Coordinates of C-alpha atoms in Angstrom, one line a residue:
M7 CA -85.5 45.1 169.4
P8 CA -88.4 44.3 166.7
N9 CA -87.7 47.1 164.5
S10 CA -91.4 45.3 162.2
P11 CA -94.6 46.6 164.3
D12 CA -94.3 50.9 164.7
T13 CA -96.0 50.6 167.9
L14 CA -93.3 48.6 169.7
S15 CA -90.2 51.0 171.0
V16 CA -87.3 50.7 173.1
S17 CA -86.7 53.6 175.9
W18 CA -84.1 54.7 177.7
T19 CA -84.0 57.5 180.4
K20 CA -81.2 59.7 182.2
S21 CA -80.7 61.7 185.1
L22 CA -78.1 64.4 185.1
P23 CA -77.0 66.7 187.1
C24 CA -77.2 70.7 186.1
D25 CA -73.9 71.1 184.9
L26 CA -72.2 71.5 181.0
S27 CA -69.7 68.3 181.7
A28 CA -72.7 66.3 182.9
V29 CA -74.4 67.3 179.6
R30 CA -71.5 66.0 177.4
D31 CA -71.6 62.9 179.3
A32 CA -75.2 62.1 179.3
T33 CA -75.2 62.9 175.2
V34 CA -72.2 60.3 175.1
Q35 CA -74.4 57.8 176.2
F36 CA -77.3 58.5 174.1
C37 CA -75.7 58.5 171.4
G38 CA -74.3 54.7 172.5
F39 CA -78.5 53.8 173.1
L40 CA -79.6 55.1 169.4
R41 CA -76.6 53.3 168.1
E42 CA -77.7 49.9 169.9
Q43 CA -81.1 50.5 168.0
G44 CA -79.5 50.2 164.8
L45 CA -79.7 54.3 163.7
G46 CA -77.0 55.3 161.5
T47 CA -74.2 57.5 161.7
E48 CA -75.6 60.4 159.7
E49 CA -78.5 60.7 161.7
I50 CA -76.6 60.2 165.4
G51 CA -74.8 63.2 164.6
A52 CA -78.0 65.5 164.5
W53 CA -79.0 63.9 167.2
E54 CA -75.5 63.9 169.4
L55 CA -76.3 68.3 168.5
L56 CA -80.2 68.6 169.6
C57 CA -79.4 66.6 172.5
A58 CA -76.3 68.8 173.3
E59 CA -78.4 72.0 172.9
A60 CA -81.0 71.1 175.0
G61 CA -79.6 69.6 177.5
N62 CA -76.9 73.3 177.8
N63 CA -80.2 75.0 177.3
A64 CA -81.6 73.5 180.3
V65 CA -77.5 74.2 182.6
Q66 CA -77.3 77.6 181.3
Y67 CA -80.6 79.2 181.8
A68 CA -81.9 77.2 185.1
R69 CA -83.2 79.2 187.6
P70 CA -80.6 79.6 190.5
A71 CA -84.0 78.0 193.2
A72 CA -83.8 75.2 190.9
A73 CA -80.2 74.3 190.1
H74 CA -80.2 71.4 192.3
I75 CA -82.7 69.7 190.9
P76 CA -81.2 67.2 188.5
I77 CA -82.4 67.4 184.2
V78 CA -83.4 64.4 182.9
L79 CA -83.0 62.7 179.0
I80 CA -85.8 60.3 178.3
A81 CA -85.7 58.5 174.7
R82 CA -88.0 56.1 172.5
V83 CA -86.7 54.7 169.8
S84 CA -89.5 52.4 167.4
A85 CA -89.0 51.3 163.9
T86 CA -90.0 54.8 162.1
E87 CA -88.7 57.4 164.8
A88 CA -87.0 58.3 167.4
E89 CA -87.6 60.9 170.0
L90 CA -86.1 62.4 172.7
Q91 CA -87.5 64.4 175.8
V92 CA -85.9 67.2 177.6
V93 CA -87.4 68.2 181.5
D94 CA -85.9 71.0 182.7
H95 CA -86.2 73.9 184.9
T96 CA -86.4 76.8 183.3
A97 CA -88.4 79.9 183.5
G98 CA -89.1 78.5 180.8
F99 CA -89.9 79.9 177.0
E100 CA -92.4 80.8 173.6
F101 CA -91.2 78.5 171.2
P102 CA -91.6 79.9 168.0
E103 CA -92.8 78.3 165.1
N104 CA -90.4 79.1 162.4
P105 CA -87.3 80.6 164.2
Q106 CA -85.2 82.5 162.5
L107 CA -82.0 82.3 161.2
P108 CA -79.5 85.5 164.2
D109 CA -77.1 87.0 162.9
D110 CA -73.2 86.5 163.4
L111 CA -72.5 88.4 165.9
S112 CA -75.4 87.2 167.9
E113 CA -74.7 84.9 170.8
H114 CA -78.7 83.5 171.2
G115 CA -81.2 82.2 169.1
R116 CA -79.1 79.5 166.9
G117 CA -80.3 76.8 168.7
L118 CA -84.0 76.6 167.9
F119 CA -83.1 77.5 164.6
L120 CA -81.2 74.4 165.2
M121 CA -83.9 72.0 166.7
R122 CA -86.6 73.1 164.4
T123 CA -84.7 72.6 161.3
L124 CA -82.7 69.3 162.6
S125 CA -86.3 67.8 164.0
D126 CA -89.5 66.6 162.1
R127 CA -91.5 67.3 165.3
V128 CA -90.6 69.9 168.3
D129 CA -92.9 70.6 171.1
Y130 CA -92.6 72.8 174.2
L131 CA -94.8 72.3 176.9
R132 CA -94.2 74.7 180.3
G133 CA -95.6 74.3 183.0
R134 CA -95.3 75.3 186.7
D135 CA -92.3 73.3 188.0
E136 CA -90.9 72.1 185.1
N137 CA -91.0 72.3 181.0
R138 CA -91.0 69.3 178.3
L139 CA -88.8 69.9 175.1
I140 CA -89.9 67.1 173.3
L141 CA -87.9 66.1 169.6
G142 CA -88.9 64.1 166.8
R143 CA -87.2 62.7 164.2
H144 CA -87.8 60.1 161.5
R145 CA -85.8 56.9 160.9
Q146 CA -83.7 57.2 158.0
S147 CA -83.1 53.3 158.4
T148 CA -86.6 52.1 157.5
G149 CA -86.7 53.5 153.9
I150 CA -89.7 55.9 154.8
P151 CA -88.5 59.5 153.4
R152 CA -88.2 62.3 155.6
P153 CA -91.1 65.0 154.2
A154 CA -89.3 66.9 151.0
P155 CA -89.2 70.8 151.0
T156 CA -91.9 72.4 150.0
A157 CA -90.2 74.9 147.7
Q158 CA -86.9 74.0 146.4
S159 CA -85.4 76.7 146.3
A160 CA -82.1 78.8 146.7
E161 CA -82.8 79.8 150.2
A162 CA -83.3 76.2 151.4
A163 CA -80.5 74.9 149.8
A164 CA -78.3 78.0 151.6
N165 CA -80.3 76.8 155.0
E166 CA -79.1 73.9 154.0
A167 CA -75.4 74.3 154.0
L168 CA -75.3 76.8 156.6
V169 CA -76.9 74.4 158.8
Q170 CA -74.7 71.9 158.4
S171 CA -71.5 74.7 159.0
M172 CA -73.4 75.2 162.0
S173 CA -73.7 71.8 163.1
E174 CA -69.6 71.4 162.2
E175 CA -68.9 75.1 164.6
L176 CA -70.9 74.0 167.4
A177 CA -69.3 69.9 167.3
A178 CA -65.9 72.5 167.4
C179 CA -66.9 74.2 169.9
Y180 CA -68.3 70.8 172.5
E181 CA -64.8 69.5 171.6
S182 CA -63.2 72.7 173.2
L183 CA -65.1 73.0 175.9
S184 CA -64.5 69.2 176.8
A185 CA -60.9 70.3 176.9
I186 CA -61.6 72.8 178.6
F187 CA -63.4 71.3 181.5
R188 CA -60.7 68.5 181.5
F189 CA -58.1 71.1 181.7
T190 CA -60.0 73.3 185.5
A191 CA -60.4 69.8 186.7
E192 CA -56.5 69.1 186.3
I193 CA -56.1 72.5 187.7
N194 CA -58.4 71.9 190.5
K195 CA -55.9 69.6 191.5
G196 CA -53.3 71.2 191.9
S197 CA -51.4 71.0 188.5
Q198 CA -49.2 73.6 188.0
D199 CA -46.1 73.0 187.0
S200 CA -44.1 72.8 184.0
R201 CA -44.9 69.6 182.4
F202 CA -48.7 70.5 183.0
I203 CA -48.7 74.2 181.3
R204 CA -46.7 72.3 178.4
H205 CA -49.3 69.3 178.1
W206 CA -52.1 71.8 177.9
L207 CA -50.6 74.3 175.3
D208 CA -49.7 71.6 173.5
Q209 CA -53.6 71.0 173.5
L210 CA -54.5 74.2 172.9
R211 CA -52.3 74.1 169.8
A212 CA -54.5 70.7 168.3
V213 CA -57.6 72.3 168.9
C214 CA -57.1 76.0 167.7
G215 CA -55.2 74.0 164.9
A216 CA -52.3 76.3 165.6
D217 CA -48.2 74.8 164.7
W218 CA -46.2 76.5 167.4
W219 CA -46.8 78.4 170.4
V220 CA -44.5 79.9 172.9
L221 CA -45.1 81.2 176.1
R222 CA -42.7 84.0 178.4
L223 CA -43.2 84.9 181.1
A224 CA -41.6 88.1 183.9
D225 CA -38.7 88.1 185.3
P226 CA -38.9 89.2 188.8
G227 CA -36.7 91.9 189.7
T228 CA -36.4 93.1 185.8
T229 CA -38.3 94.7 182.9
T230 CA -38.6 91.8 181.2
L231 CA -41.1 89.0 179.7
A232 CA -38.5 85.3 179.2
Q233 CA -39.3 82.7 177.9
F234 CA -40.8 79.8 179.8
A235 CA -42.3 77.1 177.4
S236 CA -42.7 76.4 173.6
S237 CA -43.3 73.8 171.3
R238 CA -40.2 74.5 170.0
T239 CA -36.9 73.3 170.6
D240 CA -34.8 76.8 170.4
L241 CA -34.3 79.1 172.7
L242 CA -35.8 83.0 171.8
A243 CA -35.0 85.7 173.2
P244 CA -36.1 87.6 175.7
V245 CA -38.6 90.3 175.3
S246 CA -37.7 94.0 177.3
L247 CA -40.9 96.0 178.6
D248 CA -39.1 99.1 178.0
A249 CA -41.1 100.6 174.8
S250 CA -37.9 102.4 173.5
Q251 CA -36.0 99.5 173.7
D252 CA -38.0 96.8 172.2
D253 CA -40.5 97.3 169.0
S254 CA -41.6 93.6 169.0
V255 CA -45.0 92.1 169.0
E256 CA -44.2 90.5 171.6
A257 CA -43.9 93.5 173.7
Q258 CA -46.6 95.0 171.7
A259 CA -49.1 93.3 173.4
A260 CA -47.8 93.2 176.8
L261 CA -47.3 97.2 176.8
G262 CA -51.2 97.6 175.4
R263 CA -52.3 95.3 177.4
Q264 CA -54.3 93.8 174.2
D265 CA -54.0 91.5 171.8
V266 CA -51.6 92.2 168.9
W267 CA -52.5 90.0 165.5
L268 CA -50.1 88.3 163.1
E269 CA -50.4 88.5 160.0
P270 CA -48.6 86.9 157.0
T271 CA -48.5 90.0 154.6
A272 CA -46.9 92.6 157.3
T273 CA -43.1 91.6 158.6
L274 CA -41.9 91.2 161.6
H275 CA -38.9 93.9 162.7
A276 CA -35.5 92.2 162.1
D277 CA -34.8 92.1 165.3
D278 CA -38.1 90.4 166.5
P279 CA -38.0 87.2 168.6
L280 CA -40.4 85.6 166.3
R281 CA -38.5 86.3 162.9
Q282 CA -36.8 82.5 164.3
I283 CA -40.4 81.0 163.8
G284 CA -40.9 82.7 160.8
S285 CA -40.7 85.6 158.4
S286 CA -44.8 86.0 158.1
L287 CA -46.9 83.9 160.7
S288 CA -49.9 83.9 160.7
G289 CA -52.2 83.9 164.2
L290 CA -52.2 86.2 168.0
C291 CA -50.1 87.6 170.9
H292 CA -52.2 87.9 174.2
P293 CA -51.1 89.4 177.1
I294 CA -51.7 87.9 180.4
Y295 CA -52.6 90.2 183.4
V296 CA -53.8 89.1 186.8
N297 CA -54.8 91.9 188.8
A298 CA -53.9 94.4 186.8
V299 CA -50.4 92.4 187.5
P300 CA -48.9 91.9 183.8
L301 CA -47.7 88.1 184.2
G302 CA -46.6 87.2 180.4
V303 CA -47.9 87.2 177.0
L304 CA -49.3 84.1 174.9
S305 CA -48.0 84.2 171.2
I306 CA -49.8 80.5 169.2
G307 CA -50.1 80.8 165.9
C308 CA -49.4 78.6 162.1
A309 CA -46.6 79.5 159.7
E310 CA -47.8 77.8 156.7
S311 CA -51.6 79.1 156.8
A312 CA -52.7 82.5 156.5
E313 CA -56.3 81.6 157.2
P314 CA -56.9 83.9 160.7
F315 CA -58.1 82.4 163.8
K316 CA -62.3 82.0 164.4
A317 CA -63.8 83.5 167.5
G318 CA -64.5 80.6 169.0
E319 CA -60.3 79.8 168.6
V320 CA -59.6 83.3 170.3
S321 CA -62.0 82.6 172.8
I322 CA -60.3 79.1 173.7
I323 CA -57.0 80.7 173.6
H324 CA -58.8 83.3 175.9
T325 CA -59.8 81.1 178.8
F326 CA -56.2 78.8 177.8
A327 CA -54.5 81.7 179.0
D328 CA -56.6 83.2 181.3
F329 CA -56.8 80.3 183.1
L330 CA -52.9 79.4 182.9
G331 CA -52.2 83.7 184.1
I332 CA -54.4 83.0 187.5
Q333 CA -52.7 80.0 188.5
I334 CA -50.0 80.9 187.5
H335 CA -50.1 84.0 189.7
N336 CA -51.6 82.0 192.5
A337 CA -48.2 79.3 192.5
W338 CA -46.3 82.5 192.5
I339 CA -48.1 84.2 195.7
Q340 CA -47.9 80.7 197.5
A341 CA -43.9 80.1 196.5
E342 CA -43.2 83.3 198.3
Q343 CA -45.8 82.5 201.1
L344 CA -43.5 79.9 202.1
R345 CA -40.1 81.5 200.9
S346 CA -41.6 84.4 203.9
R347 CA -43.0 81.5 206.4
L348 CA -39.6 79.8 206.1
V349 CA -37.5 83.2 206.6
S350 CA -39.6 83.8 209.9
R351 CA -39.3 80.7 210.8
D352 CA -35.3 81.2 210.8
L353 CA -35.6 85.3 212.1
E354 CA -37.6 83.0 215.0
I355 CA -35.1 80.6 215.7
A356 CA -32.3 83.2 215.6
A357 CA -34.1 85.6 217.3
T358 CA -34.1 82.5 220.1
I359 CA -30.8 81.8 219.7
Q360 CA -30.0 85.8 220.5
R361 CA -31.6 86.2 223.8
S362 CA -30.1 83.0 224.7
L363 CA -26.3 84.9 224.1
L364 CA -27.3 87.3 226.5
P365 CA -27.3 86.8 230.6
E366 CA -30.2 85.1 232.8
R367 CA -28.8 86.4 235.7
L368 CA -26.1 89.3 235.8
P369 CA -23.7 89.1 238.8
A370 CA -24.5 90.9 242.4
P371 CA -20.6 91.7 243.3
A372 CA -20.8 93.1 246.8
G373 CA -21.6 96.9 246.9
F374 CA -21.7 97.1 243.2
R375 CA -24.8 96.1 240.7
L376 CA -25.3 95.8 237.2
A377 CA -28.2 96.3 235.1
G378 CA -28.5 95.6 230.9
H379 CA -30.7 95.9 228.1
S380 CA -30.7 95.3 224.8
A381 CA -33.7 95.2 221.7
S382 CA -33.1 94.8 217.9
A383 CA -34.1 97.1 215.2
S384 CA -35.6 94.3 213.6
Q385 CA -36.6 91.2 215.0
V386 CA -32.6 89.8 215.0
G387 CA -29.6 91.9 215.4
G388 CA -25.4 92.2 216.2
D389 CA -25.3 93.4 218.9
F390 CA -24.5 91.6 222.3
F391 CA -22.7 91.9 225.9
D392 CA -21.4 89.4 228.4
V393 CA -20.6 89.4 232.2
L394 CA -18.5 86.8 233.0
E395 CA -17.5 86.4 237.1
L396 CA -13.6 85.2 237.2
P397 CA -12.0 83.7 240.1
D398 CA -9.6 87.3 241.5
E399 CA -13.3 88.5 242.2
G400 CA -13.1 90.9 239.4
L401 CA -15.8 91.3 236.5
L402 CA -15.2 91.2 233.1
L403 CA -17.5 93.8 231.1
A404 CA -18.2 92.9 227.2
I405 CA -20.3 94.6 224.7
A406 CA -20.5 94.1 220.7
D407 CA -22.0 95.1 217.2
V408 CA -21.9 92.7 214.3
M409 CA -21.4 94.6 211.5
G410 CA -25.3 94.5 209.9
K411 CA -28.6 93.2 210.7
G412 CA -30.8 89.9 210.5
V413 CA -29.5 85.7 211.0
S414 CA -25.4 86.5 209.7
A415 CA -25.1 89.0 212.3
A416 CA -26.6 87.1 215.0
M417 CA -24.4 84.4 214.2
F418 CA -21.6 85.9 214.6
A419 CA -22.8 87.0 218.0
A420 CA -23.0 83.7 219.4
I421 CA -19.4 83.1 217.4
F422 CA -18.3 85.8 219.5
R423 CA -19.6 85.1 222.5
S424 CA -18.0 81.4 222.6
H425 CA -14.6 82.7 221.7
L426 CA -15.2 85.3 224.8
R427 CA -16.3 82.5 227.2
S428 CA -13.5 80.1 225.7
R429 CA -10.3 82.4 227.2
P430 CA -11.2 83.4 230.1
E431 CA -7.3 83.6 231.6
L432 CA -6.7 86.9 228.6
A433 CA -10.1 88.3 230.9
S434 CA -7.3 91.0 233.3
T435 CA -5.7 91.9 230.0
P436 CA -8.5 93.1 227.7
G437 CA -6.0 94.5 224.9
A438 CA -4.3 91.0 224.4
F439 CA -8.1 89.4 224.3
L440 CA -9.2 91.5 221.3
T441 CA -6.0 90.6 219.5
W442 CA -6.6 86.9 220.0
L443 CA -10.7 87.1 219.3
N444 CA -9.6 89.2 216.4
R445 CA -7.2 86.1 215.1
A446 CA -9.7 83.5 216.1
L447 CA -12.3 85.4 213.8
F448 CA -10.6 87.1 211.3
E449 CA -10.9 84.4 208.3
D450 CA -14.8 83.7 209.2
L451 CA -14.8 87.3 209.3
D452 CA -13.4 88.5 206.6
R453 CA -15.0 85.6 204.0
V454 CA -18.4 87.6 204.4
D455 CA -17.0 91.0 204.4
M456 CA -17.8 91.9 208.0
F457 CA -16.7 93.5 211.5
V458 CA -17.1 93.4 214.7
T459 CA -16.7 96.1 217.0
A460 CA -16.3 95.0 220.4
Q461 CA -15.4 96.5 223.9
L462 CA -13.5 95.0 227.2
V463 CA -13.8 96.2 230.4
Y464 CA -11.7 94.7 233.2
L465 CA -12.8 95.5 237.3
N466 CA -10.6 94.1 239.5
L467 CA -13.1 94.9 242.0
R468 CA -10.4 94.5 245.3
R469 CA -8.1 96.9 243.5
R470 CA -10.5 99.9 242.1
E471 CA -9.0 99.0 239.2
L472 CA -10.1 99.1 235.3
R473 CA -8.9 97.8 232.5
V474 CA -10.6 99.0 229.2
A475 CA -9.8 97.6 225.6
S476 CA -12.3 98.5 222.3
A477 CA -11.9 97.4 218.7
G478 CA -13.6 100.5 217.1
H479 CA -16.6 100.9 219.4
C480 CA -18.2 103.4 220.8
P481 CA -16.7 105.7 224.1
L482 CA -17.2 104.0 227.2
L483 CA -18.5 106.9 229.7
L484 CA -17.7 107.4 233.0
G485 CA -18.2 109.1 236.0
G486 CA -18.0 109.2 239.9
R487 CA -19.8 111.1 243.1
H488 CA -16.7 113.8 242.4
E489 CA -15.9 113.1 238.9
P490 CA -18.3 114.2 236.0
V491 CA -19.0 111.3 233.2
R492 CA -15.9 111.5 230.8
D493 CA -16.0 109.0 227.7
L494 CA -13.0 106.9 227.1
G495 CA -12.9 106.4 223.1
A496 CA -11.3 103.5 220.9
D497 CA -8.7 102.8 221.2
G498 CA -8.1 100.0 218.0
P499 CA -9.9 98.9 214.5
P500 CA -12.8 97.0 214.6
L501 CA -12.3 92.9 214.6
G502 CA -12.0 91.3 210.8
I503 CA -10.1 94.5 209.7
T504 CA -6.7 93.2 209.4
A505 CA -5.3 90.0 210.7
E506 CA -2.2 91.2 212.1
A507 CA -3.8 94.0 213.9
A508 CA -3.1 94.4 217.9
W509 CA -4.8 96.3 220.5
T510 CA -3.3 98.1 224.3
E511 CA -5.5 98.9 226.8
Q512 CA -6.0 101.8 229.2
H513 CA -5.5 101.5 233.1
L514 CA -7.7 103.5 235.4
L515 CA -9.0 103.9 238.8
L516 CA -12.9 103.2 239.8
P517 CA -13.5 106.5 240.9
E518 CA -15.8 107.3 244.1
D519 CA -19.3 106.2 243.7
P520 CA -18.8 104.5 240.4
R521 CA -21.4 105.1 237.5
L522 CA -19.9 103.3 234.1
V523 CA -22.1 102.5 230.9
M524 CA -20.9 100.4 227.6
F525 CA -23.3 101.0 224.8
T526 CA -23.6 100.4 220.9
D527 CA -23.5 103.1 218.6
G528 CA -28.0 102.6 218.0
L529 CA -27.8 104.9 221.9
I530 CA -26.2 107.9 220.3
E531 CA -28.2 107.5 216.8
V532 CA -31.6 107.3 217.1
R533 CA -33.3 109.6 215.3
N534 CA -35.8 111.8 216.1
R535 CA -38.8 112.9 214.0
T536 CA -36.9 116.1 211.3
G537 CA -33.8 113.1 211.0
A538 CA -31.5 114.6 213.4
F539 CA -29.4 112.0 216.0
L540 CA -29.3 111.8 220.1
G541 CA -25.5 112.0 220.1
L542 CA -23.5 111.5 223.4
E543 CA -24.2 114.7 224.8
P544 CA -27.5 114.0 226.2
V545 CA -26.3 110.3 227.0
K546 CA -23.4 112.1 229.6
A547 CA -26.1 115.0 230.6
C548 CA -28.2 111.2 232.0
L549 CA -25.5 109.6 233.0
N550 CA -24.1 112.7 235.1
L551 CA -27.8 113.5 237.0
A552 CA -27.7 109.8 238.2
I553 CA -24.7 110.3 239.8
Q554 CA -25.7 113.6 241.4
N555 CA -29.4 111.7 242.7
A556 CA -27.1 108.7 243.4
E557 CA -29.3 106.5 241.3
S558 CA -29.3 102.5 241.3
A559 CA -28.2 100.9 238.3
D560 CA -31.6 99.8 237.1
D561 CA -32.8 103.5 237.4
I562 CA -30.0 104.8 234.4
R563 CA -31.1 102.1 232.3
K564 CA -35.0 102.9 233.1
A565 CA -33.9 106.8 232.4
L566 CA -31.7 106.2 229.7
Q567 CA -35.2 103.8 227.8
T568 CA -37.0 107.1 228.7
L569 CA -34.4 109.7 227.0
V570 CA -34.5 107.4 223.7
A571 CA -37.9 107.1 223.7
D572 CA -38.8 110.9 224.3
F573 CA -36.2 111.5 221.4
Q574 CA -37.8 109.1 218.8
G575 CA -41.5 110.8 219.9
G576 CA -42.7 107.4 218.1
Q577 CA -40.5 106.8 215.3
A578 CA -39.6 103.1 214.5
A579 CA -36.2 102.3 215.8
T580 CA -33.2 102.1 212.9
D581 CA -30.4 100.1 214.8
D582 CA -30.1 97.6 217.4
L583 CA -30.4 99.4 220.9
T584 CA -28.1 97.8 223.4
F585 CA -26.3 99.1 226.9
L586 CA -24.9 97.8 229.9
I587 CA -24.7 99.5 232.8
F588 CA -22.4 99.2 236.2
A589 CA -23.2 101.5 238.9
S590 CA -22.4 101.7 243.1
D591 CA -25.1 99.5 244.8
S592 CA -27.2 103.1 246.4
T593 CA -29.1 100.7 249.0
A594 CA -25.3 99.1 250.5
L595 CA -24.4 102.3 250.5
N596 CA -27.0 104.8 252.7
S597 CA -27.3 101.6 254.6

């Protein structure tokens, strides 16, 4: 531009959203404009502080209703002067003629002091809807000297030195804010892995002038803090959260929930893991908590310098650490939710498989009926029953209980059913059938230290013959019109205990108008509110009453369900409940 006529000037205008990061970007562009107009480095440095301070004030004090209205920067540069106007939408304030420097602990007032000190003229025009801050400085490049101070005094010299110190501190703050803006932007993109954390803790180290850092995170299921990442290559020993066992500074920070400062004059305990970095350190250990849940400790500092962190650097450390804590906590929650969804899906599939193992339709031989019931205490269990119709007009009734619950129990129930249906020729000899099933299942059961209790009943309806074999299972209940209910106990060990076991069977005749119940231990071990078991006798009494009333298999099923529900009194079941009923068809008998 022409530099001779003072009346000529070059203008620059920038409209920006009411956002601190936008102020930073606009300040960089403004300084570029000044550089194009030939301003020197020292002048541009002063204008950078003025623009940033004025722009930040316009953002921080914007009225809530006007936060969506852009801030406008207007710059003019002539041969003798540079001017910056900032149009804001704050409530406005009275700009003091001679602002005083606030004390060191004050959060406000330094900006006004800087603006008045670094500017040759300041005007603040307040309006109803907007305000206009006008800052002007004489250009040094014109050869026109800036007005000399009215009094050369020690106070003026001290003020100038203080302004320089404040300028340097403010510039450092802006650099830190810029790092935080980039950090939060990457967090919002979902960056949460270990490489991201290492990168940004290295950035924090550079911003704060530190030369080491260590991040420890809580080890799930334990009371220790393990090293997650570090600026060093060596691995530090874990830290215990038991105050009686660990007096390291990191443990003190975590247990006390407050910063613990590292001072070169204070020697670390001989067992403190941070001694591997240096015997006398400068820095701090900052505990990371989210919703009162301890997540870890960030330790950062210098091994050589004795100068402590400044207040602004401590604030940056807290900001980074707390942001990381929130993201790590959220990542843990998301991982747990994912695991929960996967487990829930697996259980849903296993429950579907388990339901498919139960017969869709029970046989209805002439003069007899069957009824069954199976309910898992959890989403998936190991109980199972089945009924096979045989070519000799017989039936094979089977019931089993796999030790444990969940997917593994359901899997072995499925394997048991598959083996059971693969050898129908063994159905008439249930003892031999259990012996074969044990050999077929033993290797798999032994590998996972599980076992299966099972009971097989072969019914020859034409000869009214009953053959029973049991592998550690609950007793069979049998009664008839003229025979009270009796229980037939187990004759052998569960399947999977020993590979060479062999089972025998009992031979009986069906009583007149028979009622037979096979069940798992969930029936007799159901608990009431006092913790007492239901036991076998109430079940036998229920079955005797059913015989007296000539109840059907389905009636008995409902009666047993009612017996269990009344005894529980609303208590949740703690074990799977399964039973299978064989009974005379009362409809056929009455006809």
